[in-house]
PDB file of C-alpha atoms in Angstrom:
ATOM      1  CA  UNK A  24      28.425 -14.563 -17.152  1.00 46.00           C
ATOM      2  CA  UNK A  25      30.274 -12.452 -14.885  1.00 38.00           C
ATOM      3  CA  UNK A  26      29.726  -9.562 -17.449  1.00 43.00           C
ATOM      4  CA  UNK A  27      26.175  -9.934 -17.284  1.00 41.00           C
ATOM      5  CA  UNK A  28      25.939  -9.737 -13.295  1.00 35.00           C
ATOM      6  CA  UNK A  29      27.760  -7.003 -13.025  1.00 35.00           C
ATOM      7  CA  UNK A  30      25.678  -5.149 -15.686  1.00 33.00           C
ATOM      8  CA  UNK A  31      22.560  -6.260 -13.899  1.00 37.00           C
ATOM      9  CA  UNK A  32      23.938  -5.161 -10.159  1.00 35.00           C
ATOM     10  CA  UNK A  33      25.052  -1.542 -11.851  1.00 38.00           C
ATOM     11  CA  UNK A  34      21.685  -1.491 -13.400  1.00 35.00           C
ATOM     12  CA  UNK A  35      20.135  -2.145  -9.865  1.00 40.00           C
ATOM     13  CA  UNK A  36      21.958   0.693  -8.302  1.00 37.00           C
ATOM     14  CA  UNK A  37      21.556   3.399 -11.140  1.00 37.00           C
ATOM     15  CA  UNK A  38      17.571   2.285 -10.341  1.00 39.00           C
ATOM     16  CA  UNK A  39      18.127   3.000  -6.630  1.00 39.00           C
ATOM     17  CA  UNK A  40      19.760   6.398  -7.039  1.00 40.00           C
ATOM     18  CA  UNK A  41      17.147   7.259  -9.135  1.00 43.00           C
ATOM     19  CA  UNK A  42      14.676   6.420  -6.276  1.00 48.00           C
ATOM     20  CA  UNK A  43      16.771   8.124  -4.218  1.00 59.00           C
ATOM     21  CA  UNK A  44      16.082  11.643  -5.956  1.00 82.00           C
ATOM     22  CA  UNK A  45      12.620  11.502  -5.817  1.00 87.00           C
ATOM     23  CA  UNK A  46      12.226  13.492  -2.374  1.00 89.00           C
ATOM     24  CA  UNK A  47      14.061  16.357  -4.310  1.00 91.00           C
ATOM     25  CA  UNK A  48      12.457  15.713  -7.271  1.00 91.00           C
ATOM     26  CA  UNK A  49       8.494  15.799  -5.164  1.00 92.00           C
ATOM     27  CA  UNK A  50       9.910  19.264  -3.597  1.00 91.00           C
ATOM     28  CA  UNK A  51      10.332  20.988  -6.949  1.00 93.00           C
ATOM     29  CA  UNK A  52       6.909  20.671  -7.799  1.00 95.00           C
ATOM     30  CA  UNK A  53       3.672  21.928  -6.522  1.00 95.00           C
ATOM     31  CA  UNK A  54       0.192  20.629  -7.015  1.00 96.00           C
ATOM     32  CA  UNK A  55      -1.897  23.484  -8.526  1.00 95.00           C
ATOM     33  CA  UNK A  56       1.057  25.596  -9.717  1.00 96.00           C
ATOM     34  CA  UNK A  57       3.705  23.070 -11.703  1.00 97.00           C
ATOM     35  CA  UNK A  58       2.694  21.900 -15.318  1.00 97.00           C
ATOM     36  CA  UNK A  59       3.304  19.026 -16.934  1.00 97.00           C
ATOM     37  CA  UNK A  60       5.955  20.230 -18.534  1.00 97.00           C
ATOM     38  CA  UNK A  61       7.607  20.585 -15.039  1.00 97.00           C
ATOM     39  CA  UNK A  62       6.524  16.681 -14.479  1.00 98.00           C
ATOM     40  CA  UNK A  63       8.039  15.476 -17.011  1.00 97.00           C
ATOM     41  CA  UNK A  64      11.730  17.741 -16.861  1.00 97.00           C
ATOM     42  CA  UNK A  65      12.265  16.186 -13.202  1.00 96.00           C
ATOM     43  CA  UNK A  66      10.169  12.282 -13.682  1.00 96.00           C
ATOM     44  CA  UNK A  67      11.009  11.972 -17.408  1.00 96.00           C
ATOM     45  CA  UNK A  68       8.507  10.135 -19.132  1.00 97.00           C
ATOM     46  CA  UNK A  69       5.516   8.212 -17.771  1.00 98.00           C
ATOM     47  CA  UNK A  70       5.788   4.334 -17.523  1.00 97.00           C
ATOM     48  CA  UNK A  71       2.060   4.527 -18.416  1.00 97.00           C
ATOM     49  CA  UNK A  72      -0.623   7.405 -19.015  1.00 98.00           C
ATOM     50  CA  UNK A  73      -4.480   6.666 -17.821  1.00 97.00           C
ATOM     51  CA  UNK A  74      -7.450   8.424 -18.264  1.00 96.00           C
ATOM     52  CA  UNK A  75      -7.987  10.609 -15.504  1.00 94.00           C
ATOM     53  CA  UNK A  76     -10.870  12.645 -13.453  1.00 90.00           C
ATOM     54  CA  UNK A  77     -12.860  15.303 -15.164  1.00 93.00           C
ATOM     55  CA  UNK A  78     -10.406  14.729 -18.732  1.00 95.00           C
ATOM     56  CA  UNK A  79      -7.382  14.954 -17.102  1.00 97.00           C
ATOM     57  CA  UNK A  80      -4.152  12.350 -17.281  1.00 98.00           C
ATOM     58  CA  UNK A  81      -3.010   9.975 -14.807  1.00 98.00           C
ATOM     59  CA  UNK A  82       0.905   9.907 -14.881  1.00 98.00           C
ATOM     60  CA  UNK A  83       2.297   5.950 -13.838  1.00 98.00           C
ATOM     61  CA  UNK A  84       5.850   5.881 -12.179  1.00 97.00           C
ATOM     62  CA  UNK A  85       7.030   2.507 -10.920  1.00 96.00           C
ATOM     63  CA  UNK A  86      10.058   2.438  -8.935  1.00 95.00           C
ATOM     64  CA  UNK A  87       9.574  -1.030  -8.688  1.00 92.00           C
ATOM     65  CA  UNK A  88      11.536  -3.961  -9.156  1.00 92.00           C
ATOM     66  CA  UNK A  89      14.215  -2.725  -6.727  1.00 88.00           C
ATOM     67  CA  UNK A  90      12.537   0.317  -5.391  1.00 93.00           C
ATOM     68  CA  UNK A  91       9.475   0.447  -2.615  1.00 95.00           C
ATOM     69  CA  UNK A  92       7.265   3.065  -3.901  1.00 96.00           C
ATOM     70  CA  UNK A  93       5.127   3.950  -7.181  1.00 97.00           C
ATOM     71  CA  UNK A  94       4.100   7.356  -7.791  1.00 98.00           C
ATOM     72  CA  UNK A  95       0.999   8.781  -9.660  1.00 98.00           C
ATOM     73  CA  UNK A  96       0.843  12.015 -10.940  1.00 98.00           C
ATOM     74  CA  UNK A  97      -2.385  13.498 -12.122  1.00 98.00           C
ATOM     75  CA  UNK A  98      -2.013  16.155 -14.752  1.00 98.00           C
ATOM     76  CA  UNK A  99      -5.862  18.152 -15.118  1.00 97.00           C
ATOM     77  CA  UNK A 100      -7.091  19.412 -18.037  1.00 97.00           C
ATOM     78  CA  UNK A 101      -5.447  22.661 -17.615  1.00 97.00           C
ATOM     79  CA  UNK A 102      -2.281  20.959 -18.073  1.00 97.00           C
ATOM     80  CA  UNK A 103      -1.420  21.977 -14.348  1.00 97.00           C
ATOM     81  CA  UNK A 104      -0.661  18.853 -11.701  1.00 98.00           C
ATOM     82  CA  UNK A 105      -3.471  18.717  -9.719  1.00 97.00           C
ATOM     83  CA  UNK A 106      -2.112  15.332  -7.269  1.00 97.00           C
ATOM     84  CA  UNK A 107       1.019  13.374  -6.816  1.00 97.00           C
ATOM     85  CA  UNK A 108       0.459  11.060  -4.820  1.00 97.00           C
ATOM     86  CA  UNK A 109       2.628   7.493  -3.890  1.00 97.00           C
ATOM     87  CA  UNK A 110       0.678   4.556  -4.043  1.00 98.00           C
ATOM     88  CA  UNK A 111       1.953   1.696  -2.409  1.00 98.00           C
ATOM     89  CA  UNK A 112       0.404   2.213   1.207  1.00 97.00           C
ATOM     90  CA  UNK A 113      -1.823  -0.208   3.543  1.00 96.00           C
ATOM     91  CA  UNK A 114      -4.837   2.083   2.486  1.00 97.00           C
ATOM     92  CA  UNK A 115      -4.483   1.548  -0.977  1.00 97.00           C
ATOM     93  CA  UNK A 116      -4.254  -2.503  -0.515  1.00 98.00           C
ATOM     94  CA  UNK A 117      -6.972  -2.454   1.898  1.00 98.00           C
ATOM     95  CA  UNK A 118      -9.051  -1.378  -1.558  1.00 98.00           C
ATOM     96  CA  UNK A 119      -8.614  -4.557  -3.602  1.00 98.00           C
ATOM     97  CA  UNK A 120     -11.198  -6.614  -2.677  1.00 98.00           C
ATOM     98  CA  UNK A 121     -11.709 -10.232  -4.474  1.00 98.00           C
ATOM     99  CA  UNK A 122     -13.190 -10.313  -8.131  1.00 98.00           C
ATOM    100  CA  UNK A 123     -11.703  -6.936  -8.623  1.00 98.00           C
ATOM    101  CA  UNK A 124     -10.612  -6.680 -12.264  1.00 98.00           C
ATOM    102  CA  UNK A 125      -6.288  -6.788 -12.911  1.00 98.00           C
ATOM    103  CA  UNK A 126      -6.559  -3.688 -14.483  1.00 97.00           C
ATOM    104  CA  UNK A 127      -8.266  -2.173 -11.995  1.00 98.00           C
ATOM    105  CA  UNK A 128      -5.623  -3.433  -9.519  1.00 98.00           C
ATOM    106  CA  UNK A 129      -2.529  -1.897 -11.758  1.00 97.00           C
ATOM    107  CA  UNK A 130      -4.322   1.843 -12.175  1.00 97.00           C
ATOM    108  CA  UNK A 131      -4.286   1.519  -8.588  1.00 97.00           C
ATOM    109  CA  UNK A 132      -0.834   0.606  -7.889  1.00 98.00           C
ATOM    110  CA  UNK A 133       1.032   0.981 -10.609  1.00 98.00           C
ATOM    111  CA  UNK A 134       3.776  -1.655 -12.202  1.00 97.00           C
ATOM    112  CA  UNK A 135       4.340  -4.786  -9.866  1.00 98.00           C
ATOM    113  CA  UNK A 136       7.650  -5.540  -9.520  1.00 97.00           C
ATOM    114  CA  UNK A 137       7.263  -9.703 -10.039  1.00 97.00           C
ATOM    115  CA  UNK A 138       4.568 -11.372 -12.338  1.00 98.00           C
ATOM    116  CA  UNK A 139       4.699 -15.283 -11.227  1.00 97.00           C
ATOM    117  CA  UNK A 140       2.182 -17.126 -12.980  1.00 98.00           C
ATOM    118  CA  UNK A 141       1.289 -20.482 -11.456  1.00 97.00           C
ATOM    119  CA  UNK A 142      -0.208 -22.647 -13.637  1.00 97.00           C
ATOM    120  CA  UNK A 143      -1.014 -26.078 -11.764  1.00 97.00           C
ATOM    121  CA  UNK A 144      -3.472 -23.341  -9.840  1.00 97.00           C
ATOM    122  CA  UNK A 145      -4.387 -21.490 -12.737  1.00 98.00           C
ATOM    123  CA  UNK A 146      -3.261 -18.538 -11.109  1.00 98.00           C
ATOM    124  CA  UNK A 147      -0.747 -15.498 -11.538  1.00 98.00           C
ATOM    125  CA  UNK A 148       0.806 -13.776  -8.495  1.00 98.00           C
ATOM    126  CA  UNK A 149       1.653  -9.809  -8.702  1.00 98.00           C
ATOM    127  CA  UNK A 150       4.023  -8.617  -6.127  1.00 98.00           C
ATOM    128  CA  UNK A 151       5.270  -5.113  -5.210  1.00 98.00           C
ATOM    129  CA  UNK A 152       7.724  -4.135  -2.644  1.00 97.00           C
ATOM    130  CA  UNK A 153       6.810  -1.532  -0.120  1.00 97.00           C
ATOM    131  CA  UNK A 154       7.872   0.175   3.608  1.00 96.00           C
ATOM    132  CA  UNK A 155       5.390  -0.060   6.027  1.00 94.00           C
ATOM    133  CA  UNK A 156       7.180   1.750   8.449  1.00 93.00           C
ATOM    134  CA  UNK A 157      10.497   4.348   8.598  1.00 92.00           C
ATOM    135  CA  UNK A 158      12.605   1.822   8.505  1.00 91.00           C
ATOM    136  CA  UNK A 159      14.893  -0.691   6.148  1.00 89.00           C
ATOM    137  CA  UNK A 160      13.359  -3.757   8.154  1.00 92.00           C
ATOM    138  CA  UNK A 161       9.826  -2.100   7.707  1.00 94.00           C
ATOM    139  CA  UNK A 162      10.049  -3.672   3.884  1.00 96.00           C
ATOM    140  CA  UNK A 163       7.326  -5.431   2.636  1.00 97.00           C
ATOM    141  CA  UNK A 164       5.515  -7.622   0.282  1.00 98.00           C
ATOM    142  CA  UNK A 165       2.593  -7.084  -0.730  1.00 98.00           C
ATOM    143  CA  UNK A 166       0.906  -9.764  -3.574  1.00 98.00           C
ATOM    144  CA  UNK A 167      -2.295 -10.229  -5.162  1.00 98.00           C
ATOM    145  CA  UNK A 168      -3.771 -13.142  -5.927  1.00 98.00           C
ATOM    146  CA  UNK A 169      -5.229 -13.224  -9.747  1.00 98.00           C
ATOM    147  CA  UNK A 170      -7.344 -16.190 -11.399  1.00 98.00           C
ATOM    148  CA  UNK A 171      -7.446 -17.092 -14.942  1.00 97.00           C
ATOM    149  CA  UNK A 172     -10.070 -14.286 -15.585  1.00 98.00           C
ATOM    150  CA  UNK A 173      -7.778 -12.139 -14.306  1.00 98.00           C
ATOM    151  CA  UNK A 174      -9.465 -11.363 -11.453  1.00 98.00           C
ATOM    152  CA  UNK A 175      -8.279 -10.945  -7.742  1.00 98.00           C
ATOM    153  CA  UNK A 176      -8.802 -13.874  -5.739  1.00 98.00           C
ATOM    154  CA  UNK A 177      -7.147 -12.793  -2.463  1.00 98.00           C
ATOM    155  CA  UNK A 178      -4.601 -10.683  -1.276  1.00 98.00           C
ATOM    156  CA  UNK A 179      -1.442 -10.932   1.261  1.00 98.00           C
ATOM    157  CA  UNK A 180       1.199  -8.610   2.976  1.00 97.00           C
ATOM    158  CA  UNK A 181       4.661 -10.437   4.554  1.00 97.00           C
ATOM    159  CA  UNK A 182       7.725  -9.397   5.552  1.00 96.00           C
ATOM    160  CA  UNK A 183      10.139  -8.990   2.705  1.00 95.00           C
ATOM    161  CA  UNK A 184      12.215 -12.388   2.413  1.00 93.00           C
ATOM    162  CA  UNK A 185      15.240 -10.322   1.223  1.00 90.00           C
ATOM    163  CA  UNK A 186      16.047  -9.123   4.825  1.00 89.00           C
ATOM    164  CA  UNK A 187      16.081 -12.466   6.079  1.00 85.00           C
ATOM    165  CA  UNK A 188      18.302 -13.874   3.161  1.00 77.00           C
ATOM    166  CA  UNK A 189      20.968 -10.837   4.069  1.00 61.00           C
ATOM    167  CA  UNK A 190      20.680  -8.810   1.346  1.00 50.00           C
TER     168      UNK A 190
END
C-alpha cells in the first residue's frame, strides 16, 4: 500500500513539473510562424485532436487532474499554429449554458479532471480545477452539471476545498 502512494504522489509531482514548463514551453512558439511539428517537439502528443476552423486541427492538452489549466492549440491547414490559447477562464464558463451538449462542453474545455456520476439524480458531475486570480488561494472549481442525455443542466464555480483541507 505504501508502494502504491508513493508511486501515485511521484506521479502527481512529475504532472506538476510538467505544468510548470509550460510558460517556457508557450514562449518557444509563435502563432503564425511555429508548425506543428514545433507543437508537438515541446507539448508531445495531443490528449485529443478535433476538427478545427476552415480544415484545420484543434490540439487538446489537459493539465488536469492536478494542474489548473488546459491548453488548445489550433494547427491551420497550412500546418502552421494559428492559436494557443488556455481554456479554463470565467469567459469560457460563462459559455455553457443549460441543454448544451457534453461534447460540446469538453471541445470547449478540454479533459475534466473528476467525472462523479450520481445516480439517485441521474446525473454526472464534471469538474476542472482552475485560478481565478494570481494567486495559490485564487484556485477554483469549476463543475458542470450533466443529465442522463448528457446534457448540461447547470453550472457552478467554488472555492477549491483542497485549500481549506491544508493541502
Amino acid at each position: 500500500m505504501f508502494r502504491g502512494w508513493m508511486l501515485a504522489v511521484g506521479l502527481g509531482a512529475i504532472l506538476i513539473g510538467l505544468a510548470g514548463c509550460d510558460p517556457q514551453r508557450i514562449s518557444e512558439l509563435e502563432e503564425g510562424v511555429s508548425t506543428e511539428a514545433d507543437v508537438r517537439a515541446r507539448f508531445g502528443a495531443p490528449d485529443r485532436i478535433w476538427d478545427g476552423p476552415a480544415g484545420g486541427r484543434v490540439f487538446e492538452y489537459p493539465r488536469q487532474p492536478e494542474g489548473d489549466q488546459n491548453y488548445m492549440i489550433t494547427i491551420g491547414p497550412d500546418g502552421k499554429m494559428s492559436a494557443l490559447r488556455q481554456v479554463l477562464t470565467p469567459q469560457n464558463f460563462a459559455t455553457i449554458q443549460p441543454g448544451m451538449m457534453m461534447e460540446d462542453v469538453r471541445r470547449l474545455l478540454g479533459r475534466p479532471r473528476a467525472q462523479l456520476p450520481v445516480p439517485a439524480q441521474r446525473q454526472t458531475h464534471w469538474d476542472w480545477r482552475y485560478r481565478d486570480g494570481p494567486n495559490r488561494e485564487d484556485t477554483k472549481i469549476f463543475t458542470v452539471v450533466f443529465d442522463a442525455d448528457w446534457r448540461v443542466v447547470q453550472t457552478r464555480s467554488v472555492r477549491d476545498p483542497a485549500l481549506d483541507a491544508g493541502r
